[in-house]
mmCIF file of C-alpha atoms and ligand atoms in Angstrom:
data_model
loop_
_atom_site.group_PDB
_atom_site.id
_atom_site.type_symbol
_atom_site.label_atom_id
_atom_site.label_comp_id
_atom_site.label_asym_id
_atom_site.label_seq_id
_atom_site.Cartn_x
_atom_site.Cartn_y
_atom_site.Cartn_z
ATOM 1 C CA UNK A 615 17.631 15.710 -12.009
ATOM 2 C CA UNK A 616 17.185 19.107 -10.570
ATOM 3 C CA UNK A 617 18.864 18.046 -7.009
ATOM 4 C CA UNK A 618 17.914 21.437 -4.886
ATOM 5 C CA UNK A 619 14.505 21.186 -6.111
ATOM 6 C CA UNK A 620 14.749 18.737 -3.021
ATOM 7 C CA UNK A 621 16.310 20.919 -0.553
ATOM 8 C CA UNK A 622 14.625 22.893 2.247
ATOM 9 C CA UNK A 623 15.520 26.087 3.635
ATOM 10 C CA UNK A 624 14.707 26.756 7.054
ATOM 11 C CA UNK A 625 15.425 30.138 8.194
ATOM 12 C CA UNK A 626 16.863 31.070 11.811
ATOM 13 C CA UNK A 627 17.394 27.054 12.522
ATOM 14 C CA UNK A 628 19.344 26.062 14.667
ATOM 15 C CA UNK A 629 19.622 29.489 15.804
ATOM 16 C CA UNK A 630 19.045 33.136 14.414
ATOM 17 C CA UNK A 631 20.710 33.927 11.272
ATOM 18 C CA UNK A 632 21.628 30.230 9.874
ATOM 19 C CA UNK A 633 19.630 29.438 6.917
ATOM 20 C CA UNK A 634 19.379 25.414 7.456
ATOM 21 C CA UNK A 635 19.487 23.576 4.529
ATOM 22 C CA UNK A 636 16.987 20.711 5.203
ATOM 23 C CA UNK A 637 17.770 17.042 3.192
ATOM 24 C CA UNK A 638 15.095 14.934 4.610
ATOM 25 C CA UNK A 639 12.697 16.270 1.649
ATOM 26 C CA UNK A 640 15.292 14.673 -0.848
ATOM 27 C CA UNK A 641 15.227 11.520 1.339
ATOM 28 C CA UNK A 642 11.602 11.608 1.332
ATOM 29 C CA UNK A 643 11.676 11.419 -2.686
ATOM 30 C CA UNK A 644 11.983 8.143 -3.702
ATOM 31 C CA UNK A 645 13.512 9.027 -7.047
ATOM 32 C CA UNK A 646 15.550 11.629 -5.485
ATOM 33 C CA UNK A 647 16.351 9.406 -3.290
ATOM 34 C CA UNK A 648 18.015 6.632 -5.804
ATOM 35 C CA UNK A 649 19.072 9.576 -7.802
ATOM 36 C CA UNK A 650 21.606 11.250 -5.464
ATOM 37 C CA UNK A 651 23.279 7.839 -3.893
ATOM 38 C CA UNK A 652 23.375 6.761 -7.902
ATOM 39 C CA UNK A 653 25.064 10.006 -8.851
ATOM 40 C CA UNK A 654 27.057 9.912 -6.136
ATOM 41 C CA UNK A 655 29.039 6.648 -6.629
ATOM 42 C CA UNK A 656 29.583 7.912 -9.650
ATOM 43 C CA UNK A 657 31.351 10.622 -8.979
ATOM 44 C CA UNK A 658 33.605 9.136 -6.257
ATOM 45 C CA UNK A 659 33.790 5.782 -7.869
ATOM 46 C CA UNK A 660 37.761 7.237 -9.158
ATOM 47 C CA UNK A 661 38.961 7.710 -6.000
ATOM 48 C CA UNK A 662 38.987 3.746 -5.484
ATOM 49 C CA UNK A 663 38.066 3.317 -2.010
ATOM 50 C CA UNK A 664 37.809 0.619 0.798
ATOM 51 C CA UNK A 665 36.032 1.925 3.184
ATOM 52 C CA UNK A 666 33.958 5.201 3.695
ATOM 53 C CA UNK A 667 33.087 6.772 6.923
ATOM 54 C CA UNK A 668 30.051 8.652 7.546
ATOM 55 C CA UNK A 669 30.033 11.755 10.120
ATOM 56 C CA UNK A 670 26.986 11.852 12.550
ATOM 57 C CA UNK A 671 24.509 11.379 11.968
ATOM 58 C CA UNK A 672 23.439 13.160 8.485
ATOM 59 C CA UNK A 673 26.672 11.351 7.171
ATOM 60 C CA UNK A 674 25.224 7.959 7.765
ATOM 61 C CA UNK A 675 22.364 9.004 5.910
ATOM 62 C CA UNK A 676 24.186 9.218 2.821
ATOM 63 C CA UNK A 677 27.410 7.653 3.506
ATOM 64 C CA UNK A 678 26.190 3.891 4.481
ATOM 65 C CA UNK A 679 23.756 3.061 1.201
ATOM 66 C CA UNK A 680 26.912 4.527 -0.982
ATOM 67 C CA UNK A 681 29.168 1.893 0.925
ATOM 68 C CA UNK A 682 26.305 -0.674 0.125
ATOM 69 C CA UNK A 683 25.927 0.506 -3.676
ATOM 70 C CA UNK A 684 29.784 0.601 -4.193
ATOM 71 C CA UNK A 685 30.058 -2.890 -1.998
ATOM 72 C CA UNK A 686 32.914 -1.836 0.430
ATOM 73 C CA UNK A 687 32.659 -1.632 3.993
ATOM 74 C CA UNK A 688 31.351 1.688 6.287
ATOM 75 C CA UNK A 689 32.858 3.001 9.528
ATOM 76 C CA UNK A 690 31.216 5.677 11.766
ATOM 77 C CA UNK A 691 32.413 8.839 13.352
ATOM 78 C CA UNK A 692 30.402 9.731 16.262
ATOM 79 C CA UNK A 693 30.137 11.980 18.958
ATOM 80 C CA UNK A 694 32.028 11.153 22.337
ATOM 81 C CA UNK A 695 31.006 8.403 24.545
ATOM 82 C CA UNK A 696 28.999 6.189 21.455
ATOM 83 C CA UNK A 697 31.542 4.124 20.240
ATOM 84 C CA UNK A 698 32.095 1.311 22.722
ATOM 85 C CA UNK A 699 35.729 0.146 21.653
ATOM 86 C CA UNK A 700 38.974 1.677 21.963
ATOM 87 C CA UNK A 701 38.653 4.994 19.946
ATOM 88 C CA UNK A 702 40.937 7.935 18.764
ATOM 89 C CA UNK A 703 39.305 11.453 19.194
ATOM 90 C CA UNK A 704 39.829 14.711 17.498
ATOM 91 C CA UNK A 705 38.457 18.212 18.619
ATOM 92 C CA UNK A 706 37.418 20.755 16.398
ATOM 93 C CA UNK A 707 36.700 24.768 17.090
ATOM 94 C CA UNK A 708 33.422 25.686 16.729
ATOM 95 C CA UNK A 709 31.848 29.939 16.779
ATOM 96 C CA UNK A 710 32.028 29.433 20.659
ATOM 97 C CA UNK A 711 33.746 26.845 22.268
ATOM 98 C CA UNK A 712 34.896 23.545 20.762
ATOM 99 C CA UNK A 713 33.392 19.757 19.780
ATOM 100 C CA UNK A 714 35.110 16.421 19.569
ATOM 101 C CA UNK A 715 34.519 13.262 17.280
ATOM 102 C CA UNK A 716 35.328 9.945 17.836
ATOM 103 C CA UNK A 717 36.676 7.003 15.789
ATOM 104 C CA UNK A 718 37.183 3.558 16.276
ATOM 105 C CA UNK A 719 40.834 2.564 16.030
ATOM 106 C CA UNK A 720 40.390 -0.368 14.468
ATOM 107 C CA UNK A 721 37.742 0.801 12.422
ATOM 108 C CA UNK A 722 40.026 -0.387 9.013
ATOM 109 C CA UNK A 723 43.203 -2.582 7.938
ATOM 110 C CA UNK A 724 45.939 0.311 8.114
ATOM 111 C CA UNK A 725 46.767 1.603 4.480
ATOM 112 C CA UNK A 726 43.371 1.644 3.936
ATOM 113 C CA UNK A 727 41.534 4.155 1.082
ATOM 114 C CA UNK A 728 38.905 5.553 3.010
ATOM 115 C CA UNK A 729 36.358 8.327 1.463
ATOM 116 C CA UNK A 730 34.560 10.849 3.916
ATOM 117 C CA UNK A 731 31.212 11.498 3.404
ATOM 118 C CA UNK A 732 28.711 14.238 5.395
ATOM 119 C CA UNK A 733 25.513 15.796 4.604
ATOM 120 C CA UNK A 734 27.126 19.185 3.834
ATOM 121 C CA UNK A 735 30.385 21.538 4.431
ATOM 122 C CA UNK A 736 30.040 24.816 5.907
ATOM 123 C CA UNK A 737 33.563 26.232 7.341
ATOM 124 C CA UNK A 738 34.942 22.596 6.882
ATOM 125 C CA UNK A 739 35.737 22.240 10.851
ATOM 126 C CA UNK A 740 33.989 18.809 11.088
ATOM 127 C CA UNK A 741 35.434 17.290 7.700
ATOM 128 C CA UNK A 742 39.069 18.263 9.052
ATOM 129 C CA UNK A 743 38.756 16.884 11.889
ATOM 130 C CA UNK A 744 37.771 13.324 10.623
ATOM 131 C CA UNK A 745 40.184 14.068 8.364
ATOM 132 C CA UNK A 746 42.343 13.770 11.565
ATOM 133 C CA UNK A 747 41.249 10.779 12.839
ATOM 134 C CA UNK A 748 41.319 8.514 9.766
ATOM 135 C CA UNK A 749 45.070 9.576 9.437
ATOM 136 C CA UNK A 750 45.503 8.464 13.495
ATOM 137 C CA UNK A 751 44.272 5.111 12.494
ATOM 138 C CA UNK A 752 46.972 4.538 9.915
ATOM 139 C CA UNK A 753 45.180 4.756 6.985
ATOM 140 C CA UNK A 754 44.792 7.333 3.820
ATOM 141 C CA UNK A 755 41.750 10.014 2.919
ATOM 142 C CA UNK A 756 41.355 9.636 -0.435
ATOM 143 C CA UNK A 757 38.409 12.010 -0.831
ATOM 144 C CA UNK A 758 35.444 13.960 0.417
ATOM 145 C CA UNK A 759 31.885 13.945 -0.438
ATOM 146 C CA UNK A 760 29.130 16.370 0.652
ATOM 147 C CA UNK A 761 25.868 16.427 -0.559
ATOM 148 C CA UNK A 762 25.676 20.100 -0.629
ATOM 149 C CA UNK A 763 28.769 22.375 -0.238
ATOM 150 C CA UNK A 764 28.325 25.932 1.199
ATOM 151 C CA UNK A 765 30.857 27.999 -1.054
ATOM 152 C CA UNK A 766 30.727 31.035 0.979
ATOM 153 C CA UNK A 767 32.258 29.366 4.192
ATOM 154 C CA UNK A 768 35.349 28.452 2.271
ATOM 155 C CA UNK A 769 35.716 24.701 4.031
ATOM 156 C CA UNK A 770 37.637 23.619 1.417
ATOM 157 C CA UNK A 771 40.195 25.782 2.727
ATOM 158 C CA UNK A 772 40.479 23.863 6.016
ATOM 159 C CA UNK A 773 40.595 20.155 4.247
ATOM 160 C CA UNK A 774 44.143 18.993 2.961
ATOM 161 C CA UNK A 775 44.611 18.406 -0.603
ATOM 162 C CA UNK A 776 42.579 15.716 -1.109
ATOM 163 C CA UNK A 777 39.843 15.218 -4.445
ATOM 164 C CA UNK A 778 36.459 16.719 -3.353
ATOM 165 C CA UNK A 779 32.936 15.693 -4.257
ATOM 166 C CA UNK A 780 30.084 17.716 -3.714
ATOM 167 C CA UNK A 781 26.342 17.266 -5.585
ATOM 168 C CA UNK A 782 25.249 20.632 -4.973
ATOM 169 C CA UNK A 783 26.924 24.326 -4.321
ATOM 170 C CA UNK A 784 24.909 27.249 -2.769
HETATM 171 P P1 LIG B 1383 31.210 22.611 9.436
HETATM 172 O O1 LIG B 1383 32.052 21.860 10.426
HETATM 173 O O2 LIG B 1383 31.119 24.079 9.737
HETATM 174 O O3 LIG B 1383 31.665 22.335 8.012
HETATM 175 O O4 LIG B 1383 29.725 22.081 9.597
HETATM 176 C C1 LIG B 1383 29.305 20.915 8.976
HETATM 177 C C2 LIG B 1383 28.305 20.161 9.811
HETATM 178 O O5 LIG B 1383 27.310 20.999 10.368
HETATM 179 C C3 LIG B 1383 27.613 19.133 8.950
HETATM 180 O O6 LIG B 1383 27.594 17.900 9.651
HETATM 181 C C4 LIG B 1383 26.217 19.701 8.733
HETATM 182 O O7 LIG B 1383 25.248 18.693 8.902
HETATM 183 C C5 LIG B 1383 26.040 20.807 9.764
HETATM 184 N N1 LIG B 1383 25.657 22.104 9.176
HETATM 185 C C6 LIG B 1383 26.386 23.242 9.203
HETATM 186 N N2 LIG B 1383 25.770 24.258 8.625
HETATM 187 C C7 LIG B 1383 24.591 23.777 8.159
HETATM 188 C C8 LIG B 1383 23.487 24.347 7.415
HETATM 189 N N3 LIG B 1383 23.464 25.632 7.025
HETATM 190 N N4 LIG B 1383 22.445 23.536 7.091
HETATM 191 C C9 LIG B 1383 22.473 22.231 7.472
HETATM 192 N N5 LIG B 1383 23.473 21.644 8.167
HETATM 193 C C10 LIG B 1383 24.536 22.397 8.511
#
């Protein structure tokens, strides 16, 4: 299936001179739909996870009907101040100024497999940084999943050497 037939580009959103790429069309689809959390699992289904965390909030989008489809448990990262238990945070640069994510700490059994997923990767800040704080709760990234990966930002270049997934390159 023809994946980015599905995608939407918004010019100047957020702000002038980001072209947004816009999923809810391929969540819209209900083929689409099936399609890319089918496709998906398969393509991370090697990397043998236990538990995959979803960054907010497109990341729960995708991340928490793969969790369901590959039966294994999900875990949120959030933004600060959401998660109600004890959490460990990580902060991440952004083009001005900086943002922080959140993670339960006992969000999985330590020595867990755990598989990141997020809508999409641009410069790879928000990936690393989860990256971060699954490794502060004791257990392992075993891979990363985007939906759509931006090759021109490079991202992959701030993630460690871990397997990476991505359904669709622009
Ligand atoms: P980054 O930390 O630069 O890799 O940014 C990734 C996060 O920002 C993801 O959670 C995306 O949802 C969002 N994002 C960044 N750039 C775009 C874009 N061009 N279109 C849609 N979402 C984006």
């Amino acid at each position: 299936m023809d994946l980015k037939a599905h995608i939407r580009d918004i010019a100047d959103f957020p702000k002038p001179g980001i072209l947004f790429r816009d999923i809810t069309p391929l969540l819209s689809n209900p083929e689409a739909l099936q399609y890319s959390i089918d496709y998906f699992a398969d393509q991370v289904s090697d990397y043998q996870p236990d538990y995959i965390v979803g960054i907010e909030s497109r990341g729960f989008m995708f991340g928490m009907p793969l969790a369901y489809k590959m039966g294994i448990g999900f875990a949120p990262v959030r933004k600060p101040g959401k998660l109600p238990a004890a959490v460990h945070a990580a902060s991440y640069d952004l083009e001005y100024g900086s943002d922080t994510l959140e993670l339960h700490q006992d969000a999985f059994p330590q020595g867990s497999r755990v598989l990141v997923i997020d809508d999409l990767i641009a410069t790879g800040g928000t990936a690393a940084a989860t990256y971060d704080l699954v490794e502060k709760t004791g257990s392992t990234v075993v891979g990363f999943g985007f939906v759509i990966e931006l090759l021109a930002l490079e991202g992959r270049r701030k993630l460690p050497d871990v397997p990476i997934t991505a359904l669709m390159q622009y």
